[in-house]
Amino acid sequence: MNSSRPYLVRALYEWIVDNDCTPHMLVNAEYPAVQVPQSFASDGQIVLNISPSAVRHLHMDNEAVSFEGRFGGVAHTLFVPAGAILGIYARENGQGMVFELEPPLLDDEDEEDDDTVEPDDDGPPTSGGQPPRPSGRPSLKVVK
């Protein structure tokens, strides 16, 4: 199932603008593929004013938010993957939504590697009757 984050971001953006407020977006500036002016980031995060009067060419889709904005009088092209968006809220009253930190998406190759089962090198359980302890990341399999 697709992430709900980009849908919620677009809906909240529209709601904030419709209520004559200023939408601000909190971004994880260290997320892969994020293109923001790093000199304006603090503690790995940056707050962006994405109001219609502050940005040009705003584009929001299921993968990312992109636009042109000015920082210190210098024009920048920004690109924010959906997973890097930590929140969107109205500057005037703080109403909006904060999202959980999302790990970067894996390539298809990486996802296939996670599904492979590695052989158990521990051998049979010891004479104490205790099964070997599971190691690594838990995984789920689809059973049909």
Short mmCIF file of N, CA, C and O in Angstrom, two decimals:
data_model
loop_
_atom_site.label_atom_id
_atom_site.label_comp_id
_atom_site.label_asym_id
_atom_site.label_seq_id
_atom_site.Cartn_x
_atom_site.Cartn_y
_atom_site.Cartn_z
N MET A 1 0.85 -1.19 0.00
CA MET A 1 0.00 0.00 0.00
C MET A 1 0.89 1.24 0.00
O MET A 1 1.91 1.28 0.69
N ASN A 2 0.52 2.25 -0.77
CA ASN A 2 1.28 3.50 -0.84
C ASN A 2 1.27 4.22 0.50
O ASN A 2 0.31 4.12 1.27
N SER A 3 2.31 4.99 0.74
CA SER A 3 2.38 5.81 1.95
C SER A 3 1.27 6.87 1.91
O SER A 3 0.99 7.46 0.86
N SER A 4 0.69 7.14 3.05
CA SER A 4 -0.35 8.17 3.13
C SER A 4 0.25 9.57 3.28
O SER A 4 -0.44 10.57 3.10
N ARG A 5 1.53 9.64 3.57
CA ARG A 5 2.19 10.93 3.84
C ARG A 5 1.99 11.95 2.71
O ARG A 5 1.57 13.08 2.99
N PRO A 6 2.28 11.64 1.45
CA PRO A 6 2.12 12.68 0.42
C PRO A 6 0.67 13.14 0.25
O PRO A 6 0.42 14.31 -0.04
N TYR A 7 -0.27 12.24 0.45
CA TYR A 7 -1.70 12.61 0.35
C TYR A 7 -2.07 13.57 1.49
O TYR A 7 -2.78 14.56 1.27
N LEU A 8 -1.60 13.27 2.68
CA LEU A 8 -1.89 14.12 3.84
C LEU A 8 -1.22 15.48 3.70
O LEU A 8 -1.81 16.51 4.03
N VAL A 9 0.00 15.49 3.19
CA VAL A 9 0.71 16.76 3.00
C VAL A 9 -0.05 17.65 2.03
O VAL A 9 -0.27 18.84 2.29
N ARG A 10 -0.50 17.09 0.91
CA ARG A 10 -1.25 17.89 -0.07
C ARG A 10 -2.57 18.39 0.52
O ARG A 10 -2.94 19.55 0.32
N ALA A 11 -3.27 17.53 1.25
CA ALA A 11 -4.55 17.93 1.84
C ALA A 11 -4.36 19.02 2.89
O ALA A 11 -5.11 20.01 2.92
N LEU A 12 -3.37 18.86 3.75
CA LEU A 12 -3.13 19.87 4.78
C LEU A 12 -2.65 21.19 4.18
O LEU A 12 -3.04 22.26 4.65
N TYR A 13 -1.84 21.12 3.14
CA TYR A 13 -1.40 22.33 2.45
C TYR A 13 -2.62 23.11 1.95
O TYR A 13 -2.75 24.31 2.19
N GLU A 14 -3.51 22.42 1.27
CA GLU A 14 -4.71 23.07 0.72
C GLU A 14 -5.58 23.64 1.84
O GLU A 14 -6.08 24.76 1.75
N TRP A 15 -5.74 22.89 2.92
CA TRP A 15 -6.55 23.33 4.05
C TRP A 15 -5.95 24.58 4.70
O TRP A 15 -6.67 25.53 5.01
N ILE A 16 -4.64 24.59 4.87
CA ILE A 16 -3.97 25.74 5.50
C ILE A 16 -4.11 26.98 4.61
O ILE A 16 -4.45 28.06 5.09
N VAL A 17 -3.88 26.83 3.31
CA VAL A 17 -4.00 27.96 2.38
C VAL A 17 -5.45 28.45 2.31
O VAL A 17 -5.70 29.66 2.30
N ASP A 18 -6.41 27.52 2.27
CA ASP A 18 -7.83 27.91 2.22
C ASP A 18 -8.25 28.71 3.44
O ASP A 18 -9.21 29.49 3.38
N ASN A 19 -7.56 28.53 4.55
CA ASN A 19 -7.87 29.25 5.78
C ASN A 19 -6.99 30.49 5.95
O ASN A 19 -6.85 31.01 7.06
N ASP A 20 -6.40 30.96 4.85
CA ASP A 20 -5.58 32.17 4.83
C ASP A 20 -4.44 32.14 5.84
O ASP A 20 -4.10 33.16 6.45
N CYS A 21 -3.84 30.96 5.99
CA CYS A 21 -2.67 30.82 6.85
C CYS A 21 -1.45 30.49 5.99
O CYS A 21 -1.56 30.24 4.80
N THR A 22 -0.29 30.49 6.62
CA THR A 22 0.98 30.27 5.93
C THR A 22 1.47 28.85 6.18
O THR A 22 1.84 28.53 7.30
N PRO A 23 1.50 28.00 5.15
CA PRO A 23 1.96 26.62 5.35
C PRO A 23 3.48 26.56 5.47
O PRO A 23 4.21 27.12 4.65
N HIS A 24 3.92 25.90 6.52
CA HIS A 24 5.35 25.65 6.73
C HIS A 24 5.55 24.14 6.75
O HIS A 24 4.73 23.40 7.30
N MET A 25 6.66 23.70 6.17
CA MET A 25 6.96 22.28 6.09
C MET A 25 8.29 22.02 6.82
O MET A 25 9.29 22.68 6.53
N LEU A 26 8.26 21.07 7.76
CA LEU A 26 9.46 20.67 8.48
C LEU A 26 10.08 19.50 7.72
O LEU A 26 9.41 18.52 7.41
N VAL A 27 11.39 19.62 7.39
CA VAL A 27 12.06 18.66 6.53
C VAL A 27 13.32 18.11 7.21
O VAL A 27 14.08 18.86 7.83
N ASN A 28 13.52 16.81 7.03
CA ASN A 28 14.77 16.16 7.44
C ASN A 28 15.80 16.49 6.36
O ASN A 28 15.79 15.90 5.29
N ALA A 29 16.69 17.43 6.64
CA ALA A 29 17.65 17.91 5.64
C ALA A 29 18.73 16.88 5.34
O ALA A 29 19.47 17.03 4.37
N GLU A 30 18.83 15.82 6.14
CA GLU A 30 19.86 14.80 5.94
C GLU A 30 19.33 13.57 5.21
O GLU A 30 20.06 12.61 4.99
N TYR A 31 18.07 13.57 4.84
CA TYR A 31 17.46 12.46 4.13
C TYR A 31 18.08 12.35 2.73
O TYR A 31 18.38 13.38 2.11
N PRO A 32 18.29 11.13 2.22
CA PRO A 32 18.87 11.00 0.88
C PRO A 32 18.06 11.72 -0.20
O PRO A 32 16.84 11.70 -0.16
N ALA A 33 18.74 12.35 -1.11
CA ALA A 33 18.19 13.05 -2.28
C ALA A 33 17.53 14.38 -1.94
O ALA A 33 17.01 15.05 -2.83
N VAL A 34 17.52 14.80 -0.68
CA VAL A 34 16.97 16.11 -0.33
C VAL A 34 17.86 17.19 -0.90
O VAL A 34 19.09 17.13 -0.78
N GLN A 35 17.25 18.17 -1.54
CA GLN A 35 17.98 19.32 -2.06
C GLN A 35 17.40 20.57 -1.43
O GLN A 35 16.35 21.08 -1.87
N VAL A 36 18.04 21.02 -0.36
CA VAL A 36 17.67 22.25 0.33
C VAL A 36 18.98 22.99 0.63
O VAL A 36 20.04 22.38 0.68
N PRO A 37 18.91 24.30 0.86
CA PRO A 37 20.14 25.02 1.22
C PRO A 37 20.60 24.59 2.62
O PRO A 37 20.01 24.99 3.63
N GLN A 38 21.62 23.73 2.67
CA GLN A 38 22.07 23.15 3.94
C GLN A 38 22.55 24.20 4.94
O GLN A 38 22.48 23.97 6.14
N SER A 39 23.00 25.36 4.46
CA SER A 39 23.48 26.40 5.38
C SER A 39 22.35 26.97 6.23
O SER A 39 22.60 27.60 7.26
N PHE A 40 21.10 26.74 5.82
CA PHE A 40 19.95 27.23 6.59
C PHE A 40 19.36 26.13 7.49
O PHE A 40 18.41 26.38 8.22
N ALA A 41 19.90 24.92 7.41
CA ALA A 41 19.42 23.81 8.24
C ALA A 41 20.02 23.92 9.63
O ALA A 41 21.12 24.44 9.82
N SER A 42 19.29 23.40 10.60
CA SER A 42 19.74 23.38 11.98
C SER A 42 19.42 22.02 12.57
O SER A 42 18.27 21.56 12.50
N ASP A 43 20.40 21.38 13.16
CA ASP A 43 20.23 20.04 13.74
C ASP A 43 19.65 19.05 12.74
O ASP A 43 18.82 18.22 13.08
N GLY A 44 20.06 19.18 11.48
CA GLY A 44 19.61 18.24 10.44
C GLY A 44 18.20 18.47 9.96
O GLY A 44 17.64 17.64 9.25
N GLN A 45 17.61 19.61 10.35
CA GLN A 45 16.24 19.92 9.94
C GLN A 45 16.17 21.34 9.40
O GLN A 45 16.99 22.18 9.74
N ILE A 46 15.17 21.56 8.55
CA ILE A 46 14.93 22.90 8.03
C ILE A 46 13.43 23.11 7.92
O ILE A 46 12.68 22.19 7.62
N VAL A 47 12.98 24.32 8.23
CA VAL A 47 11.57 24.70 8.09
C VAL A 47 11.45 25.55 6.85
O VAL A 47 12.17 26.54 6.68
N LEU A 48 10.54 25.16 5.96
CA LEU A 48 10.35 25.85 4.69
C LEU A 48 8.97 26.49 4.62
O LEU A 48 7.96 25.82 4.88
N ASN A 49 8.94 27.76 4.27
CA ASN A 49 7.68 28.45 4.02
C ASN A 49 7.27 28.08 2.59
O ASN A 49 7.96 28.42 1.64
N ILE A 50 6.16 27.35 2.45
CA ILE A 50 5.73 26.91 1.12
C ILE A 50 4.43 27.59 0.69
O ILE A 50 3.67 27.05 -0.11
N SER A 51 4.21 28.80 1.20
CA SER A 51 3.00 29.53 0.81
C SER A 51 3.10 29.94 -0.66
O SER A 51 4.20 30.11 -1.19
N PRO A 52 1.96 30.11 -1.32
CA PRO A 52 1.97 30.49 -2.74
C PRO A 52 2.74 31.78 -3.01
O PRO A 52 3.32 31.94 -4.07
N SER A 53 2.77 32.70 -2.04
CA SER A 53 3.49 33.96 -2.25
C SER A 53 5.00 33.83 -2.01
O SER A 53 5.76 34.71 -2.39
N ALA A 54 5.44 32.72 -1.41
CA ALA A 54 6.86 32.56 -1.09
C ALA A 54 7.61 31.66 -2.07
O ALA A 54 8.84 31.68 -2.10
N VAL A 55 6.88 30.85 -2.84
CA VAL A 55 7.54 29.89 -3.73
C VAL A 55 7.02 30.03 -5.15
O VAL A 55 5.96 30.61 -5.39
N ARG A 56 7.79 29.46 -6.08
CA ARG A 56 7.36 29.41 -7.49
C ARG A 56 7.42 27.96 -7.94
O ARG A 56 8.25 27.19 -7.48
N HIS A 57 6.55 27.62 -8.85
CA HIS A 57 6.54 26.29 -9.48
C HIS A 57 6.41 25.16 -8.46
O HIS A 57 7.10 24.14 -8.58
N LEU A 58 5.54 25.34 -7.50
CA LEU A 58 5.32 24.29 -6.48
C LEU A 58 4.69 23.08 -7.15
O LEU A 58 3.69 23.18 -7.87
N HIS A 59 5.30 21.91 -6.92
CA HIS A 59 4.77 20.66 -7.46
C HIS A 59 4.80 19.61 -6.34
O HIS A 59 5.85 19.35 -5.74
N MET A 60 3.63 19.04 -6.05
CA MET A 60 3.52 18.01 -5.03
C MET A 60 2.96 16.75 -5.67
O MET A 60 1.89 16.78 -6.25
N ASP A 61 3.70 15.65 -5.57
CA ASP A 61 3.18 14.37 -6.04
C ASP A 61 3.50 13.31 -5.00
O ASP A 61 3.93 13.64 -3.89
N ASN A 62 3.28 12.05 -5.33
CA ASN A 62 3.47 10.99 -4.35
C ASN A 62 4.93 10.71 -4.02
O ASN A 62 5.22 10.04 -3.04
N GLU A 63 5.85 11.20 -4.84
CA GLU A 63 7.27 10.96 -4.61
C GLU A 63 7.95 12.10 -3.87
O GLU A 63 8.84 11.86 -3.05
N ALA A 64 7.57 13.34 -4.19
CA ALA A 64 8.32 14.47 -3.63
C ALA A 64 7.54 15.77 -3.75
O ALA A 64 6.52 15.86 -4.44
N VAL A 65 8.08 16.79 -3.07
CA VAL A 65 7.63 18.17 -3.20
C VAL A 65 8.80 18.94 -3.78
O VAL A 65 9.93 18.82 -3.29
N SER A 66 8.55 19.70 -4.84
CA SER A 66 9.62 20.50 -5.43
C SER A 66 9.11 21.91 -5.71
O SER A 66 7.92 22.10 -5.97
N PHE A 67 10.02 22.87 -5.65
CA PHE A 67 9.66 24.26 -5.90
C PHE A 67 10.92 25.11 -5.95
O PHE A 67 12.02 24.62 -5.65
N GLU A 68 10.74 26.37 -6.31
CA GLU A 68 11.82 27.34 -6.29
C GLU A 68 11.53 28.32 -5.16
O GLU A 68 10.40 28.78 -5.01
N GLY A 69 12.55 28.62 -4.38
CA GLY A 69 12.40 29.56 -3.27
C GLY A 69 13.65 30.39 -3.11
O GLY A 69 14.70 30.08 -3.68
N ARG A 70 13.53 31.46 -2.33
CA ARG A 70 14.67 32.35 -2.10
C ARG A 70 15.11 32.24 -0.65
O ARG A 70 14.30 32.24 0.26
N PHE A 71 16.42 32.16 -0.48
CA PHE A 71 17.03 32.13 0.85
C PHE A 71 18.13 33.17 0.87
O PHE A 71 19.06 33.09 0.07
N GLY A 72 17.99 34.14 1.76
CA GLY A 72 18.97 35.22 1.80
C GLY A 72 19.06 35.96 0.49
O GLY A 72 20.14 36.42 0.11
N GLY A 73 17.94 36.05 -0.24
CA GLY A 73 17.90 36.76 -1.50
C GLY A 73 18.42 35.97 -2.69
O GLY A 73 18.43 36.46 -3.81
N VAL A 74 18.85 34.71 -2.45
CA VAL A 74 19.39 33.88 -3.52
C VAL A 74 18.36 32.81 -3.88
O VAL A 74 17.86 32.10 -3.00
N ALA A 75 18.07 32.68 -5.17
CA ALA A 75 17.10 31.69 -5.62
C ALA A 75 17.70 30.28 -5.55
O ALA A 75 18.86 30.07 -5.88
N HIS A 76 16.88 29.33 -5.09
CA HIS A 76 17.28 27.92 -4.99
C HIS A 76 16.16 27.05 -5.54
O HIS A 76 14.98 27.39 -5.39
N THR A 77 16.52 25.93 -6.14
CA THR A 77 15.55 24.91 -6.53
C THR A 77 15.60 23.84 -5.44
O THR A 77 16.67 23.30 -5.16
N LEU A 78 14.45 23.57 -4.84
CA LEU A 78 14.39 22.61 -3.74
C LEU A 78 13.66 21.35 -4.17
O LEU A 78 12.71 21.41 -4.95
N PHE A 79 14.12 20.23 -3.63
CA PHE A 79 13.51 18.93 -3.90
C PHE A 79 13.46 18.18 -2.58
O PHE A 79 14.48 17.97 -1.93
N VAL A 80 12.25 17.79 -2.16
CA VAL A 80 12.06 17.13 -0.88
C VAL A 80 11.29 15.82 -1.11
O VAL A 80 10.08 15.85 -1.35
N PRO A 81 11.97 14.67 -1.01
CA PRO A 81 11.25 13.39 -1.11
C PRO A 81 10.20 13.30 -0.01
O PRO A 81 10.38 13.83 1.09
N ALA A 82 9.10 12.63 -0.30
CA ALA A 82 8.00 12.54 0.66
C ALA A 82 8.46 12.01 2.01
O ALA A 82 8.01 12.48 3.06
N GLY A 83 9.38 11.06 2.01
CA GLY A 83 9.85 10.48 3.26
C GLY A 83 10.63 11.45 4.13
O GLY A 83 10.81 11.23 5.33
N ALA A 84 11.12 12.54 3.54
CA ALA A 84 11.89 13.54 4.29
C ALA A 84 10.99 14.57 4.98
O ALA A 84 11.46 15.34 5.81
N ILE A 85 9.71 14.57 4.64
CA ILE A 85 8.79 15.55 5.24
C ILE A 85 8.42 15.07 6.64
O ILE A 85 7.84 14.01 6.83
N LEU A 86 8.79 15.88 7.64
CA LEU A 86 8.53 15.52 9.03
C LEU A 86 7.25 16.16 9.55
O LEU A 86 6.73 15.72 10.57
N GLY A 87 6.76 17.18 8.87
CA GLY A 87 5.52 17.81 9.32
C GLY A 87 5.13 18.95 8.41
O GLY A 87 5.94 19.47 7.64
N ILE A 88 3.86 19.32 8.51
CA ILE A 88 3.34 20.49 7.80
C ILE A 88 2.34 21.15 8.74
O ILE A 88 1.52 20.47 9.37
N TYR A 89 2.46 22.48 8.87
CA TYR A 89 1.62 23.18 9.84
C TYR A 89 1.44 24.64 9.42
O TYR A 89 2.19 25.16 8.59
N ALA A 90 0.45 25.29 10.02
CA ALA A 90 0.20 26.71 9.78
C ALA A 90 1.06 27.54 10.74
O ALA A 90 1.07 27.29 11.95
N ARG A 91 1.80 28.49 10.19
CA ARG A 91 2.67 29.32 11.02
C ARG A 91 1.87 30.09 12.07
O ARG A 91 2.31 30.24 13.22
N GLU A 92 0.69 30.55 11.71
CA GLU A 92 -0.07 31.42 12.59
C GLU A 92 -0.58 30.73 13.86
O GLU A 92 -0.68 31.36 14.91
N ASN A 93 -0.95 29.47 13.77
CA ASN A 93 -1.54 28.81 14.95
C ASN A 93 -0.95 27.42 15.25
O ASN A 93 -1.37 26.77 16.20
N GLY A 94 -0.01 26.97 14.44
CA GLY A 94 0.63 25.68 14.69
C GLY A 94 -0.20 24.46 14.33
O GLY A 94 0.24 23.33 14.53
N GLN A 95 -1.39 24.67 13.79
CA GLN A 95 -2.23 23.52 13.44
C GLN A 95 -1.69 22.83 12.21
O GLN A 95 -1.29 23.47 11.24
N GLY A 96 -1.66 21.51 12.27
CA GLY A 96 -1.15 20.72 11.16
C GLY A 96 -0.89 19.30 11.62
O GLY A 96 -1.61 18.77 12.46
N MET A 97 0.19 18.71 11.12
CA MET A 97 0.47 17.31 11.45
C MET A 97 1.97 17.08 11.42
O MET A 97 2.69 17.61 10.57
N VAL A 98 2.43 16.26 12.37
CA VAL A 98 3.82 15.83 12.42
C VAL A 98 3.84 14.36 12.07
O VAL A 98 2.97 13.59 12.48
N PHE A 99 4.85 13.94 11.29
CA PHE A 99 4.95 12.55 10.85
C PHE A 99 6.13 11.87 11.53
O PHE A 99 7.08 12.52 11.96
N GLU A 100 6.04 10.55 11.60
CA GLU A 100 7.15 9.77 12.15
C GLU A 100 8.33 9.82 11.19
O GLU A 100 8.15 9.96 9.98
N LEU A 101 9.52 9.66 11.74
CA LEU A 101 10.71 9.58 10.92
C LEU A 101 10.62 8.35 10.04
O LEU A 101 10.31 7.26 10.52
N GLU A 102 10.81 8.52 8.74
CA GLU A 102 10.68 7.42 7.80
C GLU A 102 12.05 7.03 7.26
O GLU A 102 12.79 7.89 6.80
N PRO A 103 12.39 5.74 7.32
CA PRO A 103 13.68 5.34 6.75
C PRO A 103 13.66 5.50 5.24
O PRO A 103 12.60 5.41 4.62
N PRO A 104 14.83 5.74 4.64
CA PRO A 104 14.88 5.87 3.17
C PRO A 104 14.39 4.60 2.50
O PRO A 104 14.57 3.50 3.03
N LEU A 105 13.77 4.75 1.33
CA LEU A 105 13.29 3.60 0.57
C LEU A 105 14.48 2.81 0.05
O LEU A 105 15.50 3.37 -0.34
N LEU A 106 14.32 1.50 0.00
CA LEU A 106 15.35 0.63 -0.54
C LEU A 106 15.13 0.42 -2.02
O LEU A 106 14.01 0.49 -2.51
N ASP A 107 16.19 0.14 -2.75
CA ASP A 107 16.06 -0.24 -4.16
C ASP A 107 15.41 -1.60 -4.21
O ASP A 107 15.41 -2.37 -3.25
N ASP A 108 14.87 -1.97 -5.38
CA ASP A 108 14.25 -3.28 -5.55
C ASP A 108 15.24 -4.40 -5.22
O ASP A 108 14.87 -5.41 -4.64
N GLU A 109 16.52 -4.23 -5.58
CA GLU A 109 17.52 -5.25 -5.29
C GLU A 109 17.65 -5.46 -3.80
O GLU A 109 17.73 -6.57 -3.32
N ASP A 110 17.70 -4.35 -3.03
CA ASP A 110 17.84 -4.45 -1.59
C ASP A 110 16.64 -5.14 -0.96
O ASP A 110 16.78 -5.91 -0.01
N GLU A 111 15.44 -4.85 -1.47
CA GLU A 111 14.24 -5.48 -0.92
C GLU A 111 14.27 -6.98 -1.14
O GLU A 111 13.88 -7.74 -0.27
N GLU A 112 14.75 -7.42 -2.31
CA GLU A 112 14.82 -8.85 -2.57
C GLU A 112 15.80 -9.51 -1.62
O GLU A 112 15.57 -10.61 -1.14
N ASP A 113 16.90 -8.84 -1.31
CA ASP A 113 17.88 -9.40 -0.41
C ASP A 113 17.31 -9.60 0.99
O ASP A 113 17.66 -10.54 1.68
N ASP A 114 16.40 -8.71 1.42
CA ASP A 114 15.81 -8.84 2.74
C ASP A 114 14.90 -10.06 2.85
O ASP A 114 14.69 -10.57 3.94
N ASP A 115 14.34 -10.51 1.74
CA ASP A 115 13.41 -11.63 1.77
C ASP A 115 14.11 -12.99 1.72
O ASP A 115 13.48 -14.01 1.94
N THR A 116 15.39 -13.01 1.40
CA THR A 116 16.07 -14.29 1.30
C THR A 116 16.32 -14.87 2.68
O THR A 116 16.55 -14.14 3.64
N VAL A 117 16.25 -16.17 2.77
CA VAL A 117 16.47 -16.85 4.04
C VAL A 117 17.89 -17.37 4.06
O VAL A 117 18.33 -18.05 3.14
N GLU A 118 18.62 -17.01 5.10
CA GLU A 118 19.99 -17.47 5.23
C GLU A 118 20.03 -18.74 6.04
O GLU A 118 19.24 -18.92 6.98
N PRO A 119 20.94 -19.65 5.73
CA PRO A 119 21.02 -20.89 6.50
C PRO A 119 21.43 -20.62 7.93
O PRO A 119 22.14 -19.68 8.22
N ASP A 120 20.96 -21.46 8.82
CA ASP A 120 21.26 -21.35 10.24
C ASP A 120 22.59 -22.04 10.50
O ASP A 120 22.70 -23.26 10.39
N ASP A 121 23.60 -21.25 10.86
CA ASP A 121 24.93 -21.81 11.09
C ASP A 121 25.10 -22.34 12.52
O ASP A 121 26.14 -22.87 12.86
N ASP A 122 24.08 -22.16 13.36
CA ASP A 122 24.21 -22.58 14.75
C ASP A 122 24.08 -24.09 14.91
O ASP A 122 24.42 -24.63 15.95
N GLY A 123 23.55 -24.77 13.93
CA GLY A 123 23.37 -26.22 14.04
C GLY A 123 22.18 -26.54 14.92
O GLY A 123 21.38 -25.68 15.26
N PRO A 124 22.06 -27.79 15.34
CA PRO A 124 20.93 -28.17 16.19
C PRO A 124 21.06 -27.56 17.57
O PRO A 124 22.14 -27.17 17.99
N PRO A 125 19.94 -27.50 18.31
CA PRO A 125 19.99 -26.94 19.66
C PRO A 125 20.94 -27.75 20.53
O PRO A 125 21.16 -28.93 20.32
N THR A 126 21.47 -27.08 21.53
CA THR A 126 22.37 -27.74 22.46
C THR A 126 21.60 -28.73 23.31
O THR A 126 20.37 -28.74 23.34
N SER A 127 22.32 -29.54 24.08
CA SER A 127 21.67 -30.57 24.88
C SER A 127 20.77 -29.99 25.95
O SER A 127 19.98 -30.70 26.54
N GLY A 128 20.88 -28.69 26.23
CA GLY A 128 20.03 -28.07 27.23
C GLY A 128 18.59 -27.93 26.78
O GLY A 128 17.72 -27.56 27.54
N GLY A 129 18.32 -28.24 25.52
CA GLY A 129 16.95 -28.17 25.01
C GLY A 129 16.52 -26.78 24.59
O GLY A 129 15.39 -26.56 24.21
N GLN A 130 17.40 -25.79 24.69
CA GLN A 130 17.07 -24.42 24.31
C GLN A 130 17.26 -24.24 22.81
O GLN A 130 18.32 -24.59 22.28
N PRO A 131 16.27 -23.75 22.08
CA PRO A 131 16.46 -23.48 20.66
C PRO A 131 17.43 -22.31 20.49
O PRO A 131 17.57 -21.49 21.40
N PRO A 132 18.10 -22.22 19.36
CA PRO A 132 19.01 -21.09 19.15
C PRO A 132 18.22 -19.79 19.12
O PRO A 132 17.07 -19.75 18.70
N ARG A 133 18.86 -18.70 19.57
CA ARG A 133 18.21 -17.39 19.60
C ARG A 133 18.20 -16.81 18.20
O ARG A 133 19.18 -16.89 17.48
N PRO A 134 17.05 -16.24 17.79
CA PRO A 134 17.01 -15.63 16.46
C PRO A 134 17.90 -14.39 16.41
O PRO A 134 18.06 -13.70 17.41
N SER A 135 18.49 -14.17 15.27
CA SER A 135 19.34 -12.99 15.11
C SER A 135 18.90 -12.23 13.88
O SER A 135 18.22 -12.75 13.01
N GLY A 136 19.28 -10.97 13.81
CA GLY A 136 18.95 -10.15 12.65
C GLY A 136 17.56 -9.57 12.73
O GLY A 136 16.92 -9.55 13.78
N ARG A 137 17.12 -9.05 11.60
CA ARG A 137 15.83 -8.36 11.50
C ARG A 137 14.71 -9.35 11.32
O ARG A 137 14.82 -10.29 10.54
N PRO A 138 13.58 -9.16 12.01
CA PRO A 138 12.43 -10.04 11.79
C PRO A 138 11.88 -9.83 10.38
O PRO A 138 12.04 -8.76 9.80
N SER A 139 11.28 -10.86 9.84
CA SER A 139 10.70 -10.72 8.50
C SER A 139 9.37 -11.43 8.44
O SER A 139 9.09 -12.31 9.23
N LEU A 140 8.54 -10.96 7.51
CA LEU A 140 7.23 -11.56 7.28
C LEU A 140 7.22 -12.14 5.88
O LEU A 140 7.85 -11.63 4.97
N LYS A 141 6.49 -13.22 5.71
CA LYS A 141 6.35 -13.84 4.39
C LYS A 141 4.87 -13.96 4.05
O LYS A 141 4.04 -14.18 4.93
N VAL A 142 4.54 -13.80 2.78
CA VAL A 142 3.18 -13.97 2.32
C VAL A 142 2.94 -15.45 2.11
O VAL A 142 3.67 -16.12 1.41
N VAL A 143 1.89 -15.98 2.76
CA VAL A 143 1.54 -17.39 2.63
C VAL A 143 0.22 -17.47 1.90
O VAL A 143 -0.76 -16.85 2.30
N LYS A 144 0.21 -18.19 0.80
CA LYS A 144 -1.02 -18.29 0.01
C LYS A 144 -1.64 -19.64 0.18
O LYS A 144 -1.05 -20.62 0.37
#
